[in-house]
Amino acid sequence: MRLKNKTLTGLVQSLSYVDKMLRQQGFQRSGGVGMPTYDVVIYDSASSSSYFLRIPTSLSNESTGKGELTVKLGHPYLEAKFCLGTPSDELFFIPKAVREAAEHKLAEVADYLSSSSGGAT
C-alpha cells in the first residue's frame, strides 16, 4: 500500500545523513549502495500482525557541495510482513490504526530530514 507524504517523497539529502537519521528512527537498511531501501517493522497488537514501512531511495545527481553521494527518497509504502495465502499486499487489509501510525512515523522522519543542514542544497 503506497503512502502519501509530499514532504518526504522526492527529498534529496546526502546518503550518509539519510542513513544516520533513518537508523536513529529504528529503520534498517537493505539493498545496495545505489538504491538502498529502509524498513521498519510496525507491530499491531490488536491483530497480532506485523507490517513493513518501507522508504525506497535512488541515487541523485544533485550535489551536497562536499562530494558526498546524495539520494532521492521515493514513495513510502506499507505492506504485511507475512500473510498466508495472499499473493499481493493489495488483497490484505491493513488496519486504519496501522496506516495512521505509519503516516505519523513518516511525518516525523520528514521533519528531521527536511529541517536539517546535513543534506543537499
CSV table of N, CA and C in Angstrom, one decimal:
chain,number,residue,atom,x,y,z
A,1,MET,N,0.8,-1.2,0.0
A,1,MET,CA,0.0,0.0,0.0
A,1,MET,C,0.9,1.2,0.0
A,2,ARG,N,0.8,2.0,-1.0
A,2,ARG,CA,1.5,3.3,-1.1
A,2,ARG,C,1.0,4.3,-0.2
A,3,LEU,N,1.9,5.0,0.5
A,3,LEU,CA,1.5,6.1,1.4
A,3,LEU,C,1.9,7.4,0.8
A,4,LYS,N,1.1,8.4,1.1
A,4,LYS,CA,1.4,9.7,0.6
A,4,LYS,C,2.1,10.6,1.7
A,5,ASN,N,3.2,11.2,1.3
A,5,ASN,CA,3.9,12.1,2.2
A,5,ASN,C,4.7,13.0,1.3
A,6,LYS,N,4.0,14.2,0.9
A,6,LYS,CA,4.6,15.1,0.0
A,6,LYS,C,5.9,15.7,0.5
A,7,THR,N,6.1,15.8,1.8
A,7,THR,CA,7.3,16.4,2.3
A,7,THR,C,8.5,15.5,2.2
A,8,LEU,N,8.3,14.2,2.3
A,8,LEU,CA,9.3,13.2,2.3
A,8,LEU,C,9.7,12.7,0.9
A,9,THR,N,8.6,12.4,0.1
A,9,THR,CA,8.8,11.9,-1.3
A,9,THR,C,9.5,13.0,-2.2
A,10,GLY,N,10.6,12.6,-2.8
A,10,GLY,CA,11.4,13.5,-3.6
A,10,GLY,C,12.5,14.3,-2.9
A,11,LEU,N,12.5,14.2,-1.6
A,11,LEU,CA,13.5,14.9,-0.8
A,11,LEU,C,14.9,14.4,-1.2
A,12,VAL,N,15.9,15.2,-1.4
A,12,VAL,CA,17.2,14.9,-1.7
A,12,VAL,C,18.1,15.3,-0.5
A,13,GLN,N,18.9,14.3,-0.1
A,13,GLN,CA,19.9,14.6,1.0
A,13,GLN,C,21.1,13.7,0.8
A,14,SER,N,22.1,14.0,1.6
A,14,SER,CA,23.3,13.1,1.5
A,14,SER,C,23.0,11.7,2.0
A,15,LEU,N,23.5,10.7,1.3
A,15,LEU,CA,23.3,9.3,1.7
A,15,LEU,C,23.7,9.1,3.2
A,16,SER,N,24.8,9.7,3.6
A,16,SER,CA,25.3,9.4,5.0
A,16,SER,C,24.3,10.0,6.0
A,17,TYR,N,23.7,11.2,5.7
A,17,TYR,CA,22.8,11.8,6.6
A,17,TYR,C,21.5,11.0,6.7
A,18,VAL,N,21.0,10.7,5.5
A,18,VAL,CA,19.7,9.9,5.4
A,18,VAL,C,19.9,8.6,6.2
A,19,ASP,N,21.0,7.9,6.0
A,19,ASP,CA,21.3,6.6,6.6
A,19,ASP,C,21.3,6.8,8.1
A,20,LYS,N,22.0,7.8,8.6
A,20,LYS,CA,22.2,8.1,10.0
A,20,LYS,C,20.8,8.4,10.7
A,21,MET,N,20.0,9.3,10.0
A,21,MET,CA,18.7,9.7,10.6
A,21,MET,C,17.7,8.5,10.6
A,22,LEU,N,17.6,7.8,9.5
A,22,LEU,CA,16.7,6.7,9.5
A,22,LEU,C,17.0,5.6,10.5
A,23,ARG,N,18.3,5.3,10.6
A,23,ARG,CA,18.7,4.3,11.6
A,23,ARG,C,18.4,4.8,13.0
A,24,GLN,N,18.6,6.1,13.3
A,24,GLN,CA,18.2,6.6,14.6
A,24,GLN,C,16.7,6.5,14.9
A,25,GLN,N,15.9,6.4,13.8
A,25,GLN,CA,14.5,6.3,13.9
A,25,GLN,C,14.0,4.8,13.9
A,26,GLY,N,15.0,3.9,13.9
A,26,GLY,CA,14.6,2.5,14.0
A,26,GLY,C,14.6,1.7,12.7
A,27,PHE,N,14.9,2.4,11.6
A,27,PHE,CA,14.9,1.8,10.3
A,27,PHE,C,16.1,0.9,10.1
A,28,GLN,N,16.0,-0.1,9.3
A,28,GLN,CA,17.2,-0.9,8.9
A,28,GLN,C,17.3,-0.8,7.4
A,29,ARG,N,18.6,-0.8,7.0
A,29,ARG,CA,18.9,-0.6,5.6
A,29,ARG,C,19.0,-1.9,4.9
A,30,SER,N,18.4,-2.0,3.7
A,30,SER,CA,18.6,-3.2,2.8
A,30,SER,C,18.9,-2.7,1.4
A,31,GLY,N,19.3,-3.6,0.6
A,31,GLY,CA,19.7,-3.2,-0.8
A,31,GLY,C,21.1,-2.7,-0.9
A,32,GLY,N,21.5,-2.4,-2.1
A,32,GLY,CA,22.9,-2.0,-2.3
A,32,GLY,C,23.1,-0.5,-2.1
A,33,VAL,N,24.3,-0.1,-2.4
A,33,VAL,CA,24.6,1.3,-2.2
A,33,VAL,C,23.8,2.2,-3.1
A,34,GLY,N,23.6,1.8,-4.4
A,34,GLY,CA,23.0,2.6,-5.4
A,34,GLY,C,21.5,2.8,-5.1
A,35,MET,N,20.8,1.9,-4.5
A,35,MET,CA,19.3,2.0,-4.3
A,35,MET,C,19.0,1.4,-2.9
A,36,PRO,N,19.5,1.9,-1.8
A,36,PRO,CA,19.1,1.3,-0.5
A,36,PRO,C,17.6,1.6,-0.2
A,37,THR,N,17.0,0.6,0.4
A,37,THR,CA,15.7,0.7,0.9
A,37,THR,C,15.8,0.7,2.5
A,38,TYR,N,14.9,1.5,3.1
A,38,TYR,CA,14.9,1.5,4.6
A,38,TYR,C,13.6,0.9,5.1
A,39,ASP,N,13.7,0.0,6.0
A,39,ASP,CA,12.5,-0.7,6.5
A,39,ASP,C,12.4,-0.6,8.1
A,40,VAL,N,11.2,-0.4,8.5
A,40,VAL,CA,10.9,-0.5,10.0
A,40,VAL,C,9.7,-1.4,10.1
A,41,VAL,N,9.7,-2.2,11.2
A,41,VAL,CA,8.5,-3.1,11.4
A,41,VAL,C,7.6,-2.4,12.4
A,42,ILE,N,6.3,-2.4,12.0
A,42,ILE,CA,5.2,-1.9,12.9
A,42,ILE,C,4.4,-3.1,13.3
A,43,TYR,N,4.3,-3.3,14.6
A,43,TYR,CA,3.5,-4.4,15.1
A,43,TYR,C,2.2,-3.9,15.6
A,44,ASP,N,1.1,-4.6,15.1
A,44,ASP,CA,-0.2,-4.3,15.6
A,44,ASP,C,-0.7,-5.4,16.6
A,45,SER,N,-0.7,-5.0,17.8
A,45,SER,CA,-1.1,-5.9,18.9
A,45,SER,C,-2.5,-6.4,18.8
A,46,ALA,N,-3.4,-5.6,18.3
A,46,ALA,CA,-4.8,-5.9,18.1
A,46,ALA,C,-5.0,-7.1,17.2
A,47,SER,N,-4.3,-7.2,16.1
A,47,SER,CA,-4.4,-8.3,15.2
A,47,SER,C,-3.2,-9.3,15.2
A,48,SER,N,-2.2,-9.0,16.1
A,48,SER,CA,-1.0,-9.8,16.2
A,48,SER,C,-0.3,-9.9,14.9
A,49,SER,N,-0.3,-8.8,14.1
A,49,SER,CA,0.3,-8.8,12.8
A,49,SER,C,1.4,-7.8,12.7
A,50,SER,N,2.4,-8.1,11.9
A,50,SER,CA,3.5,-7.1,11.7
A,50,SER,C,3.4,-6.6,10.2
A,51,TYR,N,3.9,-5.4,10.1
A,51,TYR,CA,3.9,-4.7,8.8
A,51,TYR,C,5.2,-4.0,8.6
A,52,PHE,N,5.7,-4.0,7.3
A,52,PHE,CA,6.9,-3.2,7.0
A,52,PHE,C,6.5,-1.9,6.5
A,53,LEU,N,7.1,-0.8,7.0
A,53,LEU,CA,7.0,0.5,6.5
A,53,LEU,C,8.4,0.7,5.7
A,54,ARG,N,8.3,0.9,4.4
A,54,ARG,CA,9.5,0.9,3.6
A,54,ARG,C,9.6,2.3,2.9
A,55,ILE,N,10.8,2.8,2.9
A,55,ILE,CA,11.2,4.0,2.2
A,55,ILE,C,12.3,3.7,1.2
A,56,PRO,N,11.9,3.6,-0.1
A,56,PRO,CA,12.9,3.4,-1.1
A,56,PRO,C,13.7,4.6,-1.4
A,57,THR,N,14.9,4.5,-1.9
A,57,THR,CA,15.7,5.6,-2.3
A,57,THR,C,16.4,5.3,-3.7
A,58,SER,N,16.9,6.3,-4.3
A,58,SER,CA,17.7,6.2,-5.6
A,58,SER,C,18.8,7.2,-5.6
A,59,LEU,N,19.8,6.9,-6.3
A,59,LEU,CA,20.9,7.9,-6.3
A,59,LEU,C,20.5,9.1,-7.0
A,60,SER,N,20.9,10.3,-6.6
A,60,SER,CA,20.5,11.5,-7.1
A,60,SER,C,21.7,12.2,-7.8
A,61,ASN,N,21.5,13.0,-8.8
A,61,ASN,CA,22.5,13.7,-9.5
A,61,ASN,C,22.9,15.0,-8.8
A,62,GLU,N,22.1,15.4,-7.8
A,62,GLU,CA,22.4,16.7,-7.1
A,62,GLU,C,23.6,16.5,-6.2
A,63,SER,N,24.2,17.6,-5.9
A,63,SER,CA,25.5,17.5,-5.1
A,63,SER,C,25.3,18.2,-3.8
A,64,THR,N,26.0,17.8,-2.8
A,64,THR,CA,26.0,18.4,-1.5
A,64,THR,C,27.0,19.5,-1.4
A,65,GLY,N,27.9,19.6,-2.4
A,65,GLY,CA,29.0,20.6,-2.4
A,65,GLY,C,30.2,20.0,-1.7
A,66,LYS,N,30.0,18.9,-1.1
A,66,LYS,CA,31.1,18.3,-0.3
A,66,LYS,C,31.6,17.0,-1.0
A,67,GLY,N,31.1,16.7,-2.2
A,67,GLY,CA,31.5,15.5,-2.9
A,67,GLY,C,30.8,14.2,-2.3
A,68,GLU,N,29.8,14.3,-1.5
A,68,GLU,CA,29.1,13.1,-1.0
A,68,GLU,C,28.0,12.6,-1.9
A,69,LEU,N,27.8,11.3,-1.9
A,69,LEU,CA,26.7,10.8,-2.6
A,69,LEU,C,25.3,11.3,-2.0
A,70,THR,N,24.4,11.6,-2.9
A,70,THR,CA,23.1,12.0,-2.5
A,70,THR,C,22.1,11.0,-3.0
A,71,VAL,N,21.0,10.9,-2.2
A,71,VAL,CA,19.9,10.0,-2.6
A,71,VAL,C,18.6,10.8,-2.6
A,72,LYS,N,17.7,10.4,-3.4
A,72,LYS,CA,16.3,10.9,-3.5
A,72,LYS,C,15.4,9.9,-2.9
A,73,LEU,N,14.6,10.4,-2.0
A,73,LEU,CA,13.6,9.4,-1.3
A,73,LEU,C,12.4,9.2,-2.2
A,74,GLY,N,12.0,7.9,-2.3
A,74,GLY,CA,10.9,7.6,-3.2
A,74,GLY,C,9.6,7.5,-2.4
A,75,HIS,N,8.5,7.0,-3.0
A,75,HIS,CA,7.2,6.9,-2.3
A,75,HIS,C,7.3,5.8,-1.3
A,76,PRO,N,7.0,6.1,0.0
A,76,PRO,CA,7.0,5.1,1.0
A,76,PRO,C,5.8,4.2,0.9
A,77,TYR,N,5.9,3.0,1.3
A,77,TYR,CA,4.8,2.1,1.3
A,77,TYR,C,4.8,1.2,2.5
A,78,LEU,N,3.6,0.6,2.7
A,78,LEU,CA,3.3,-0.3,3.8
A,78,LEU,C,2.9,-1.6,3.3
A,79,GLU,N,3.4,-2.7,3.8
A,79,GLU,CA,3.0,-4.0,3.4
A,79,GLU,C,3.0,-5.0,4.6
A,80,ALA,N,2.2,-6.0,4.5
A,80,ALA,CA,2.2,-7.0,5.5
A,80,ALA,C,3.5,-7.8,5.5
A,81,LYS,N,4.0,-8.0,6.7
A,81,LYS,CA,5.3,-8.7,6.8
A,81,LYS,C,5.1,-10.2,6.4
A,82,PHE,N,4.0,-10.7,6.7
A,82,PHE,CA,3.7,-12.1,6.4
A,82,PHE,C,2.2,-12.3,6.3
A,83,CYS,N,1.7,-12.8,5.2
A,83,CYS,CA,0.3,-13.1,5.1
A,83,CYS,C,0.1,-14.4,4.4
A,84,LEU,N,-0.7,-15.2,5.0
A,84,LEU,CA,-1.0,-16.6,4.4
A,84,LEU,C,-1.9,-16.6,3.2
A,85,GLY,N,-1.5,-17.2,2.2
A,85,GLY,CA,-2.3,-17.4,1.0
A,85,GLY,C,-2.7,-16.2,0.2
A,86,THR,N,-2.1,-15.0,0.5
A,86,THR,CA,-2.5,-13.8,-0.3
A,86,THR,C,-1.3,-13.5,-1.2
A,87,PRO,N,-1.5,-13.5,-2.5
A,87,PRO,CA,-0.4,-13.3,-3.4
A,87,PRO,C,0.1,-11.8,-3.5
A,88,SER,N,-0.8,-10.9,-3.1
A,88,SER,CA,-0.5,-9.5,-3.2
A,88,SER,C,-0.9,-8.8,-2.0
A,89,ASP,N,-0.1,-7.7,-1.6
A,89,ASP,CA,-0.5,-6.9,-0.4
A,89,ASP,C,-1.8,-6.1,-0.7
A,90,GLU,N,-2.2,-6.0,-1.9
A,90,GLU,CA,-3.4,-5.3,-2.2
A,90,GLU,C,-4.6,-6.0,-1.7
A,91,LEU,N,-4.5,-7.3,-1.5
A,91,LEU,CA,-5.6,-8.2,-1.0
A,91,LEU,C,-5.7,-8.2,0.5
A,92,PHE,N,-4.7,-7.8,1.2
A,92,PHE,CA,-4.6,-7.9,2.6
A,92,PHE,C,-5.0,-6.6,3.2
A,93,PHE,N,-5.9,-6.6,4.1
A,93,PHE,CA,-6.4,-5.4,4.8
A,93,PHE,C,-5.4,-4.9,5.8
A,94,ILE,N,-5.1,-3.7,5.7
A,94,ILE,CA,-4.2,-3.0,6.7
A,94,ILE,C,-5.0,-2.1,7.6
A,95,PRO,N,-5.1,-2.4,8.9
A,95,PRO,CA,-6.0,-1.6,9.7
A,95,PRO,C,-5.6,-0.1,9.7
A,96,LYS,N,-6.7,0.7,9.9
A,96,LYS,CA,-6.5,2.1,9.9
A,96,LYS,C,-5.5,2.6,10.9
A,97,ALA,N,-5.5,2.0,12.1
A,97,ALA,CA,-4.6,2.4,13.1
A,97,ALA,C,-3.1,2.2,12.7
A,98,VAL,N,-2.9,1.1,11.9
A,98,VAL,CA,-1.5,0.8,11.5
A,98,VAL,C,-1.1,1.9,10.4
A,99,ARG,N,-2.1,2.2,9.5
A,99,ARG,CA,-1.8,3.2,8.4
A,99,ARG,C,-1.5,4.5,9.1
A,100,GLU,N,-2.3,4.9,10.1
A,100,GLU,CA,-2.1,6.2,10.8
A,100,GLU,C,-0.7,6.2,11.5
A,101,ALA,N,-0.3,5.1,12.1
A,101,ALA,CA,0.9,5.0,12.8
A,101,ALA,C,2.1,5.2,11.8
A,102,ALA,N,1.9,4.6,10.6
A,102,ALA,CA,2.9,4.7,9.6
A,102,ALA,C,3.0,6.1,9.1
A,103,GLU,N,1.9,6.8,8.9
A,103,GLU,CA,1.9,8.2,8.4
A,103,GLU,C,2.5,9.1,9.4
A,104,HIS,N,2.3,8.8,10.7
A,104,HIS,CA,2.9,9.7,11.8
A,104,HIS,C,4.4,9.5,11.8
A,105,LYS,N,4.9,8.2,11.6
A,105,LYS,CA,6.3,7.9,11.6
A,105,LYS,C,6.9,8.7,10.4
A,106,LEU,N,6.3,8.6,9.2
A,106,LEU,CA,6.8,9.3,8.0
A,106,LEU,C,6.9,10.8,8.3
A,107,ALA,N,5.9,11.4,8.9
A,107,ALA,CA,5.9,12.8,9.2
A,107,ALA,C,7.0,13.2,10.1
A,108,GLU,N,7.3,12.3,11.1
A,108,GLU,CA,8.4,12.6,12.0
A,108,GLU,C,9.7,12.5,11.2
A,109,VAL,N,9.9,11.5,10.4
A,109,VAL,CA,11.1,11.4,9.6
A,109,VAL,C,11.3,12.6,8.7
A,110,ALA,N,10.2,13.0,8.0
A,110,ALA,CA,10.2,14.1,7.1
A,110,ALA,C,10.7,15.4,7.8
A,111,ASP,N,10.2,15.6,9.1
A,111,ASP,CA,10.5,16.7,9.9
A,111,ASP,C,12.1,16.8,10.1
A,112,TYR,N,12.6,15.6,10.5
A,112,TYR,CA,14.0,15.5,10.8
A,112,TYR,C,14.8,15.8,9.5
A,113,LEU,N,14.5,15.1,8.4
A,113,LEU,CA,15.3,15.2,7.2
A,113,LEU,C,15.1,16.6,6.5
A,114,SER,N,13.9,17.2,6.5
A,114,SER,CA,13.8,18.4,5.8
A,114,SER,C,14.2,19.7,6.6
A,115,SER,N,14.4,19.5,7.9
A,115,SER,CA,14.8,20.7,8.7
A,115,SER,C,16.3,20.6,9.0
A,116,SER,N,17.0,19.7,8.4
A,116,SER,CA,18.4,19.5,8.6
A,116,SER,C,19.3,20.4,7.8
A,117,SER,N,20.5,20.5,8.2
A,117,SER,CA,21.5,21.1,7.3
A,117,SER,C,22.5,20.1,6.8
A,118,GLY,N,22.1,18.8,7.0
A,118,GLY,CA,23.0,17.7,6.6
A,118,GLY,C,22.8,17.3,5.2
A,119,GLY,N,22.0,17.9,4.3
A,119,GLY,CA,21.8,17.4,3.0
A,119,GLY,C,22.2,18.3,1.9
A,120,ALA,N,21.6,18.1,0.7
A,120,ALA,CA,21.9,18.8,-0.5
A,120,ALA,C,21.3,20.2,-0.4
A,121,THR,N,21.9,21.1,-1.1
A,121,THR,CA,21.4,22.5,-1.1
A,121,THR,C,20.7,22.8,-2.4
